[in-house]
Coordinates of C-alpha atoms in Angstrom, one line a residue:
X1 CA 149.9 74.1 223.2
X2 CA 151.4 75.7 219.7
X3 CA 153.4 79.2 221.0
X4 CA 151.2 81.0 219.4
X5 CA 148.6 79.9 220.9
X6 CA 149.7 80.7 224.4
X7 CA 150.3 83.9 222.9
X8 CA 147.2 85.0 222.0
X9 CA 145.7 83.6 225.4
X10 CA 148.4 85.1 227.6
X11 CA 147.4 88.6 225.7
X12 CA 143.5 88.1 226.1
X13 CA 144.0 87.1 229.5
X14 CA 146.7 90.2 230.5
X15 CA 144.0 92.3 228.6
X16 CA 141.0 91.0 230.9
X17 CA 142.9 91.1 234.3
X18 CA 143.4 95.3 233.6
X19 CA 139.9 95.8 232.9
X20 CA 140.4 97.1 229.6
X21 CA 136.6 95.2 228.7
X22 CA 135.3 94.0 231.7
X23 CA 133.0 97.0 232.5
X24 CA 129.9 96.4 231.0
X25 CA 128.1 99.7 229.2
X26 CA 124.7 99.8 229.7
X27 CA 123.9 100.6 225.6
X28 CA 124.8 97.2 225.1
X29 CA 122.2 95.3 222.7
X30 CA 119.7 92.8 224.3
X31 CA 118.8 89.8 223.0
X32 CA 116.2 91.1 221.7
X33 CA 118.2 93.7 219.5
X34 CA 120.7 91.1 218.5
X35 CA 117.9 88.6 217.3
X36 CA 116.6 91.9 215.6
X37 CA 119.9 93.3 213.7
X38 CA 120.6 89.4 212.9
X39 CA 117.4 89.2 210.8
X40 CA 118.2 92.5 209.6
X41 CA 121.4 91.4 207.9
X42 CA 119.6 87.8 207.0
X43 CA 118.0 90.3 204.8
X44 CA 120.4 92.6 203.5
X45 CA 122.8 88.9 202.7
X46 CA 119.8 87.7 200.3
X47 CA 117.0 89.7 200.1
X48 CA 114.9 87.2 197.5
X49 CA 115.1 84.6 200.1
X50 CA 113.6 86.7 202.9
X51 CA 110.9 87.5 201.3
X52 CA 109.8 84.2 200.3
X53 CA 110.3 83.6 204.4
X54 CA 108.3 86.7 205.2
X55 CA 105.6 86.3 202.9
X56 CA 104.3 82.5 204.1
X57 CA 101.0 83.2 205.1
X58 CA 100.0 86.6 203.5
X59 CA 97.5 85.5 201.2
X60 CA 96.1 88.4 198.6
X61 CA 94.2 89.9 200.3
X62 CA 95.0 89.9 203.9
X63 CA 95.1 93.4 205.6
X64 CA 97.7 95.2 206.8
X65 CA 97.5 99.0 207.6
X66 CA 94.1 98.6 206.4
X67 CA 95.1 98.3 203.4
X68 CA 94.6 95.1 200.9
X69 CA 98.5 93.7 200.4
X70 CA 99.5 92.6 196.4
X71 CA 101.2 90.0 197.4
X72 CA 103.0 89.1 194.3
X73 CA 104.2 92.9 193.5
X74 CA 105.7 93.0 196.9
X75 CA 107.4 89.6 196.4
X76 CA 108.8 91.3 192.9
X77 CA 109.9 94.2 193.9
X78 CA 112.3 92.9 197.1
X79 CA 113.4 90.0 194.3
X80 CA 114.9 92.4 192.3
X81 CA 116.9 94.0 195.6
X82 CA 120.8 93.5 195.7
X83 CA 122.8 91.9 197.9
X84 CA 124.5 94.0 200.2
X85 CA 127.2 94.1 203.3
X86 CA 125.6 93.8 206.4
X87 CA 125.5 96.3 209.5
X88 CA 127.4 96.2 212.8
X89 CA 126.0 97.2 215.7
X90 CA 127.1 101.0 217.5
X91 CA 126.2 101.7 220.9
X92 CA 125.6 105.3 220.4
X93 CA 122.9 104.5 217.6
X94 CA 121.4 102.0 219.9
X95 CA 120.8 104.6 223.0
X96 CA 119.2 106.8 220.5
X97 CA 117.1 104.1 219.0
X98 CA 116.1 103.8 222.4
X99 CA 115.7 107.2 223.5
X100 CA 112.9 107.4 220.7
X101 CA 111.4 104.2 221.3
X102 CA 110.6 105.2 224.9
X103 CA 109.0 108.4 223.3
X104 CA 106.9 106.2 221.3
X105 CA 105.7 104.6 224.1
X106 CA 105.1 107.0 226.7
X107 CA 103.7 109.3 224.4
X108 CA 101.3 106.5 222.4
X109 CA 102.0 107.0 218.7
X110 CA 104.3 105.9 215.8
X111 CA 106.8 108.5 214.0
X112 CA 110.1 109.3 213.6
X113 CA 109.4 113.0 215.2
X114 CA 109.3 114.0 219.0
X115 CA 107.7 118.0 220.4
X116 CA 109.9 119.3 222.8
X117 CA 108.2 119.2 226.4
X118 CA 106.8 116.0 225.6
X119 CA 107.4 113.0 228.0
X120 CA 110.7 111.3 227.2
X121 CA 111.4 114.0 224.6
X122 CA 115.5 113.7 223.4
X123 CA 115.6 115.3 220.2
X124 CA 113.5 116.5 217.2
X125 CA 114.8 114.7 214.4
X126 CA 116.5 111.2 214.2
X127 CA 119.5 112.8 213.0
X128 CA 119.5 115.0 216.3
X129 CA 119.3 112.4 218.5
X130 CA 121.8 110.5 217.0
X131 CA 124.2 113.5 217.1
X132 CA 123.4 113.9 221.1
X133 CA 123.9 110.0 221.5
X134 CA 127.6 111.1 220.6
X135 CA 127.2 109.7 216.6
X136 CA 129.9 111.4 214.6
X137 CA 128.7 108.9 211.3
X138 CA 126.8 110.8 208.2
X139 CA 123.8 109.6 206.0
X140 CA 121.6 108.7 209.0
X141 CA 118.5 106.6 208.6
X142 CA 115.4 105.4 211.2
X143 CA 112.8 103.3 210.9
X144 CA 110.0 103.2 213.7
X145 CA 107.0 100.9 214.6
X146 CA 105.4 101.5 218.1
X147 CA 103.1 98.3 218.3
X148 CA 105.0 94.9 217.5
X149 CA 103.9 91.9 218.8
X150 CA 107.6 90.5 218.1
X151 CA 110.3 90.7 216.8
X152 CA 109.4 89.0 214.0
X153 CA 106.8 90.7 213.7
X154 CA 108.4 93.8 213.1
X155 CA 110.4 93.0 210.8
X156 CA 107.7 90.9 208.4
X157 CA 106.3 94.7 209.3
X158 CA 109.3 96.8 208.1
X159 CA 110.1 94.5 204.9
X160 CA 106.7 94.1 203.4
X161 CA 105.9 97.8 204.3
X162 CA 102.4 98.6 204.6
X163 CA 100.8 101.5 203.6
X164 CA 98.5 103.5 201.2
X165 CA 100.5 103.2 198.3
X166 CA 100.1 100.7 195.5
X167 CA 99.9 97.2 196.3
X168 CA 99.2 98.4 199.7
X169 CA 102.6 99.2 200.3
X170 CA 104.1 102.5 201.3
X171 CA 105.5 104.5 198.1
X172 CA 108.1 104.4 197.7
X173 CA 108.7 101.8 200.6
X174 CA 111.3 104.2 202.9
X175 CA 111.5 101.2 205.7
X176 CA 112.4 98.3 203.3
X177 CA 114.5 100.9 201.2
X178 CA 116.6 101.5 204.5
X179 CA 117.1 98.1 205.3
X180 CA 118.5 97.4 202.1
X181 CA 120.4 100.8 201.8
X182 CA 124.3 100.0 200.9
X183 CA 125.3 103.0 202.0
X184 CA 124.3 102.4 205.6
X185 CA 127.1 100.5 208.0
X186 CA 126.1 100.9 211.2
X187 CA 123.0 99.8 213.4
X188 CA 121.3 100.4 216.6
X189 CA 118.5 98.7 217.6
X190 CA 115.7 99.1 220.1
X191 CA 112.7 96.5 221.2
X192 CA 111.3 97.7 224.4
X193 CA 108.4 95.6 225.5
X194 CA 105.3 97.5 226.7
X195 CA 101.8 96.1 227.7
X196 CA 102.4 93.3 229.8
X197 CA 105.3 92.2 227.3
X198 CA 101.9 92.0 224.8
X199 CA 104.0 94.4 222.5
X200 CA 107.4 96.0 221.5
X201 CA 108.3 99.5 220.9
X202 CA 110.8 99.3 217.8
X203 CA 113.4 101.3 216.3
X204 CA 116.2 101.0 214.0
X205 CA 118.6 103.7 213.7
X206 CA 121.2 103.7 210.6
X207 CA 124.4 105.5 210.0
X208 CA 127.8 105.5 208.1
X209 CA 131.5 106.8 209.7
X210 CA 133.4 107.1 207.1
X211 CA 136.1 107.2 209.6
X212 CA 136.5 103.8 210.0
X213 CA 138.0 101.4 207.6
X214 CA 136.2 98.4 207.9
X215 CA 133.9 96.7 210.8
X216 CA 133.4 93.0 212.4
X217 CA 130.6 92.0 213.6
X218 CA 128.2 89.0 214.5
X219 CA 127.2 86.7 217.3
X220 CA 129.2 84.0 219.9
X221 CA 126.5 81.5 221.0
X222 CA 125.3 77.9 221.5
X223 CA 122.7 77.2 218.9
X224 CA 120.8 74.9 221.7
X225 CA 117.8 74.5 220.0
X226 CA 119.5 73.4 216.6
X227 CA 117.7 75.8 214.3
X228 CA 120.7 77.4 212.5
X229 CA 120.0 80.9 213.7
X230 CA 120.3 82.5 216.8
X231 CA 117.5 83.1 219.4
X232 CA 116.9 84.9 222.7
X233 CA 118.7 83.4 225.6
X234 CA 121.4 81.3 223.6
X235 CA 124.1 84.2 223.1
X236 CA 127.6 84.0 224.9
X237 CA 129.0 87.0 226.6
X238 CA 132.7 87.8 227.6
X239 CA 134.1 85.8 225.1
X240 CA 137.6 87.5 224.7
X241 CA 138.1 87.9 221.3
X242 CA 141.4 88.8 219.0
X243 CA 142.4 89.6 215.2
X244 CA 145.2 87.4 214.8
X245 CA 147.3 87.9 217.9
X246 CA 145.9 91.1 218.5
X247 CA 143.5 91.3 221.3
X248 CA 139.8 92.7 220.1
X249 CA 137.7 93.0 222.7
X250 CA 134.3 91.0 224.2
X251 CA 131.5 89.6 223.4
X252 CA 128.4 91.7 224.8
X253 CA 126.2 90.1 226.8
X254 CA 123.7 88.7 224.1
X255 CA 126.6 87.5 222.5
X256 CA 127.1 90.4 220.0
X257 CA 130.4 92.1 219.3
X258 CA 131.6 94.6 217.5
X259 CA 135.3 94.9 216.2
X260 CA 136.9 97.8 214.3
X261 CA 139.6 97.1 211.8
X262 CA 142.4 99.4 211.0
X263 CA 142.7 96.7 207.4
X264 CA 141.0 95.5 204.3
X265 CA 142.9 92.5 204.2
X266 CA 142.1 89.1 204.8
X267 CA 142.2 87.8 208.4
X268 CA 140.7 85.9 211.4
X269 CA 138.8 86.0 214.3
X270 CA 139.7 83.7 217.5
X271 CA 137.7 83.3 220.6
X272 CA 138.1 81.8 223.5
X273 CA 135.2 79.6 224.9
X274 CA 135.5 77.7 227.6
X275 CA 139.5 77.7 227.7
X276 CA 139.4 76.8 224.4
X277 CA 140.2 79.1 221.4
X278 CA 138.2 79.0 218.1
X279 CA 138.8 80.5 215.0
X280 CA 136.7 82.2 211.8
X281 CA 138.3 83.3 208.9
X282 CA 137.0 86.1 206.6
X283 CA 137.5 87.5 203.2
X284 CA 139.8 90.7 202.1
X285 CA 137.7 93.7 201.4
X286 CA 135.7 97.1 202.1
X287 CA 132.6 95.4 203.0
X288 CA 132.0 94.8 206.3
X289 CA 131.6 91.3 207.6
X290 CA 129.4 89.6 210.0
X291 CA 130.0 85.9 211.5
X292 CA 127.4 83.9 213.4
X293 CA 129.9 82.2 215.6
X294 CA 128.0 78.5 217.0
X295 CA 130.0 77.2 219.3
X296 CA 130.4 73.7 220.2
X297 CA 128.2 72.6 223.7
X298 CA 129.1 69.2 225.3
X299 CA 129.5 66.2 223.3
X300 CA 129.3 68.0 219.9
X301 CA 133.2 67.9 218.8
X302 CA 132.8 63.9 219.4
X303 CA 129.7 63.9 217.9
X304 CA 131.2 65.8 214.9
X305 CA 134.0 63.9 214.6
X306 CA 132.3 60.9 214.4
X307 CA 129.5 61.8 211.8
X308 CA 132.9 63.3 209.4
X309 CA 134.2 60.2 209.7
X310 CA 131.1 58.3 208.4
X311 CA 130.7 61.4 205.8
X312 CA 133.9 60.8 204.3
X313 CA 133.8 57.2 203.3
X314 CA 130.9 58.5 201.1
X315 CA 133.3 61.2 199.1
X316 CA 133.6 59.4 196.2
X317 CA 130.2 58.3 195.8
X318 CA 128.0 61.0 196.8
X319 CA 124.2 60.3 197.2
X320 CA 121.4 62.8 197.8
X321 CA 120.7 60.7 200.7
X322 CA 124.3 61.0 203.0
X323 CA 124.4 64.6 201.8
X324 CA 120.8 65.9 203.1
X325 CA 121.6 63.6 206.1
X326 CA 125.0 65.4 206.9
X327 CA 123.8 69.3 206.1
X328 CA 120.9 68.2 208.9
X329 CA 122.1 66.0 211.2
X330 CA 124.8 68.8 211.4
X331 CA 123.0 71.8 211.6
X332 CA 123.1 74.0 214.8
X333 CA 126.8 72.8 215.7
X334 CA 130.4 74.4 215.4
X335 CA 131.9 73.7 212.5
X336 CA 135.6 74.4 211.8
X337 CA 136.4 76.1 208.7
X338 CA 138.2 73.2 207.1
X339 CA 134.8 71.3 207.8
X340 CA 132.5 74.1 207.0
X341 CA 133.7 73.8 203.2
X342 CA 133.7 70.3 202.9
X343 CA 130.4 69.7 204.1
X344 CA 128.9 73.0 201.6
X345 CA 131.0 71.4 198.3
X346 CA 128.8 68.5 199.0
X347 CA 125.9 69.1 200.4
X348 CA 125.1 72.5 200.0
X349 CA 123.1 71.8 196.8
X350 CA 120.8 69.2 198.2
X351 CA 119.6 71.9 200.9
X352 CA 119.0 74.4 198.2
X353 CA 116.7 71.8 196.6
X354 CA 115.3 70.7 200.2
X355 CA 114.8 74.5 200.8
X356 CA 112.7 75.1 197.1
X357 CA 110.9 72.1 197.8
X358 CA 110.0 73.6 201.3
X359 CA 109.1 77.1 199.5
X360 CA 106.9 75.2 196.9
X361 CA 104.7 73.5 199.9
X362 CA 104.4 76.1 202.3
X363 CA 102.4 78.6 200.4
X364 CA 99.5 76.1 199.7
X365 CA 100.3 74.6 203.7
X366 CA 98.7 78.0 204.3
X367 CA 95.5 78.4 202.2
X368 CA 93.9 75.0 204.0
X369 CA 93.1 73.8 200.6
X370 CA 93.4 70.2 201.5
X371 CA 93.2 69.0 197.8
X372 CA 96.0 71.2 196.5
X373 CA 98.3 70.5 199.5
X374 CA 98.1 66.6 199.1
X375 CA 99.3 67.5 195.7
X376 CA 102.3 69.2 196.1
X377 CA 103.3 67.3 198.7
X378 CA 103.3 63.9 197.0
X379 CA 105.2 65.8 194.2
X380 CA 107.6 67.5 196.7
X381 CA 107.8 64.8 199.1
X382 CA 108.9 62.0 197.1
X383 CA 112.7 62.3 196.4
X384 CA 113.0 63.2 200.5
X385 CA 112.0 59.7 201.8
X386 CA 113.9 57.4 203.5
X387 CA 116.4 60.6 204.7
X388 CA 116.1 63.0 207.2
X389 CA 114.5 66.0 205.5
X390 CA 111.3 63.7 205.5
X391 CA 111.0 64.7 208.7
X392 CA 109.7 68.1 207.6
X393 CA 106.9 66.8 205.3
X394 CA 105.8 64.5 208.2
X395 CA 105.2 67.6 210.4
X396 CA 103.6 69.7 207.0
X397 CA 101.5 66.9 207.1
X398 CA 100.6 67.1 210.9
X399 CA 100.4 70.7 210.9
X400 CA 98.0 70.9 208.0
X401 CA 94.8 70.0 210.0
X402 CA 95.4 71.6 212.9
X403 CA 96.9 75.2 211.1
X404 CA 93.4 75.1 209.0
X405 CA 91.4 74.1 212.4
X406 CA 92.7 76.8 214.2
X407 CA 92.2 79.3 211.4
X408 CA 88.8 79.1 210.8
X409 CA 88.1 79.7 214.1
X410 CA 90.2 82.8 213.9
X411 CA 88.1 83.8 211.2
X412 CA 84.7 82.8 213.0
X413 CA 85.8 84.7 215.8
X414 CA 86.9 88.1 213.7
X415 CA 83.2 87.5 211.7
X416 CA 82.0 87.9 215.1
X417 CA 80.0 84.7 214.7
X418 CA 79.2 82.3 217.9
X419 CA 81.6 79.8 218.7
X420 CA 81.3 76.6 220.8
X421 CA 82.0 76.5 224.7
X422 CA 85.4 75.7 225.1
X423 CA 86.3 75.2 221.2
X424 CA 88.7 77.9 222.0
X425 CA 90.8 76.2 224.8
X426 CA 90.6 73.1 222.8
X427 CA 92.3 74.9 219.6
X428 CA 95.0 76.5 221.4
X429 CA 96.1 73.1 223.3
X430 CA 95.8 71.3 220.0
X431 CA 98.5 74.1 218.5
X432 CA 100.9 73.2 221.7
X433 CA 100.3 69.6 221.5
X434 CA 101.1 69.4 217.9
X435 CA 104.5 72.0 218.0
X436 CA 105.7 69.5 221.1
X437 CA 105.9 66.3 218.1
X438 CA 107.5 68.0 215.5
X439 CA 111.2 69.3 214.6
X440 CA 110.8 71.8 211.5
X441 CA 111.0 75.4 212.3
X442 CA 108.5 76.7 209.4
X443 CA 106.0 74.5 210.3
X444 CA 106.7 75.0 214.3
X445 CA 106.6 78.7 213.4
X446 CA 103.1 78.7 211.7
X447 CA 101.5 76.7 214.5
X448 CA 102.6 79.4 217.3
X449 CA 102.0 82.5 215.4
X450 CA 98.5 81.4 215.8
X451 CA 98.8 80.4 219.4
X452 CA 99.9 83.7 220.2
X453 CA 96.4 85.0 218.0
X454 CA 94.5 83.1 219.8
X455 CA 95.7 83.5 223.5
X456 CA 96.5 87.4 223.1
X457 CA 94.1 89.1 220.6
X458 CA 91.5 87.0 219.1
X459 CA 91.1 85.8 222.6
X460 CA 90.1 88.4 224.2
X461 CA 87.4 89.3 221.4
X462 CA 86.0 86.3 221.8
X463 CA 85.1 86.3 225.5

């Protein structure tokens, strides 16, 4: 090994084998809360693109809140959102988040306010619980949603922000306005199942220390189901980490971290996996930064090295066809940095493209106009053949049937209309059967959301 190497093992080591990060703190986020501060800053990185995510499937005129959503003033307004640095996580916020989703729960309502006496009462006002949590940050924050069926769910929820205002949105929209606030640095998190696990108690406290120069924060983990994005059950925990040769800490045990920096400058972060260290580099500057850290599982660095060998025999001749092949075939592994850049000089385009074709076919994907969605798909579909990203459009295609089966029957169930013996069963293993053959998320995604309706709430009407 280089010197420095051994140094910067030899001082993560040293610093494990005194205990300085081996005892675990029980505010640590759960999976849950990490999947929930990742979308979070998802969000806040490009808010245009989130709501073109969170919006597939509210058609005008679906209800929320009871109230009739405008779909294209909502989509409007969060377009015209900035950009802005994302949160890291602070344990203190996240045992107050908690505190107050426990109230929630125990107490059945949604609000940001607990009555002294009250079961599971620990403090009036968010910014008093914060303060008794041990926050010393300013320009505190909360948003608060009793009844989620996931965490997805809540934050479609907290984004789109239903209310009684125009549009059927809250006005002005304090939930969506916090999650995009630029003043805010800090996060804590809380998802606390309830019901049989049928829903989640959820709270996001915000804060800002001005104290602190600049924060690190993101996620170690094996992407194992290839999706780009981290989910429950995939994050790595005691990863050592350091700044340079400076030792920084763990990984919590969803994989989460959280690093202080006493600098502005530029600089990197190493891990050590598996024996093995692994570095990120990041930017100079105030803002914080946040790094989703996919780490290589076994067979990938062959398997990489052999696809960027194939990839760069095509450098000089570019088609659209080894590009969308490389940004997908490689999707879900580590990447170094030197890699990382090659492969978005190249390819990053083409899954922009891929990614507006995606957004163009979705939308009508989810009115079950069969006539409409034919054609947008042939116009969408065509410059994808014969590569990888035809993939998707052969699931669309799947999916379309069953999605528009299985929501008319959601909707002949809700009319409280009769429905044929064991149509029911029948629709829900149709939804499993059909996610089990395909590979694309959104489409995967639409399938399952109405699994869950089925199985959980429009089920249990129906019987």
């Amino acid at each position: 090994m280089m010197p420095t190497v051994m140094r910067i093992l030899s001082l993560l080591i040293l610093a494990m084998s005194m205990g300085l990060y081996a005892q675990q703190d029980q505010r640590e986020p759960s999976d849950y809360e990490t999947q929930m501060l990742d979308l979070i800053n998802r969000f806040r990185a490009h808010p245009g693109r989130e709501i073109d995510r969170v919006l597939l499937g509210v058609e005008a005129g679906v209800s929320g809140m009871g109230q009739r959503l405008d779909v294209e003033a909502c989509h409007d307004a969060v377009w015209a959102m900035p950009r802005v640095a994302p949160l890291v996580f602070n344990l203190q916020l996240i045992e107050a988040s908690r505190w107050h989703a426990q109230y929630m729960i125990l107490n059945r309502l949604t609000g940001h306010f607990e009555q002294e006496g009250m079961p599971g009462f620990s403090g009036e006002t968010p910014y008093k619980r914060m303060k008794r949590a041990g926050y010393e940050g300013l320009r505190v924050s909360e948003n608060a949603f009793r009844n989620a069926v996931s965490v997805w769910n809540s934050h479609r929820g907290f984004i789109i922000d239903w209310g009684d205002g125009p549009g059927g949105m809250q006005d002005p929209p304090g939930h969506r306005l916090a999650l995009g606030n630029p003043l805010l640095r800090e996060a804590g998190c809380a998802f606390i199942e309830f019901d049989d696990g049928k829903h989640g108690s959820t709270v996001h406290n915000f804060g800002n220390n001005k104290k602190i120069k600049r924060l690190l924060g993101g996620i170690v983990y094996y992407d194992k189901n290839r999706n780009d994005q981290f989910d429950p059950g995939e994050g790595i925990e005691d990863v050592a980490l350091a700044i340079g040769t400076q030792a920084a800490g763990e990984s919590w045990r969803s994989g989460a971290f959280r690093v202080e920096l006493n600098h502005q400058e530029a600089a990197s972060l190493r891990m050590v996996v598996d024996g093995k260290i692994y570095e990120k580099q990041f930017p100079a500057g105030a803002g914080n930064v946040y790094l989703q850290c996919i780490m290589p599982q076994p067979g990938d660095n062959v398997y990489m090295f052999k696809q960027m060998q194939q990839f760069k025999l095509h450098l000089n001749a570019m088609t659209r066809a080894v590009a969308i092949n490389m940004w997908l075939r490689t999707r879900g592994y580590y990447r170094s940095d030197e890699q990382e850049v090659l492969i978005n000089k190249h390819c990053k385009k083409y899954a922009e493209e891929l990614e507006e074709d995606q957004g163009l076919l979705m939308p009508v994907y989810y009115t079950g106009k069969q006539v409409v969605f034919n054609a947008v798909l042939e116009d969408t579909r065509e410059k994808w053949k014969n590569t990888d990203a035809d993939r998707f459009f052969k699931d669309a295609t799947l999916g379309f049937a069953v999605y528009r089966d299985a929501k008319d029957l959601i909707d002949t169930i809700r009319a409280r209309q009769p429905i044929r013996k064991g149509r029911l069963d029948e629709t829900v293993e149709a939804l499993r059967a059909a996610q089990a053959k395909m590979r694309s998320p959104q489409v995967i995604d639409s399938l399952h959301v109405l699994e869950i309706m089925l199985t959980r709430s429009v089920g249990k009407k129906s019987e």
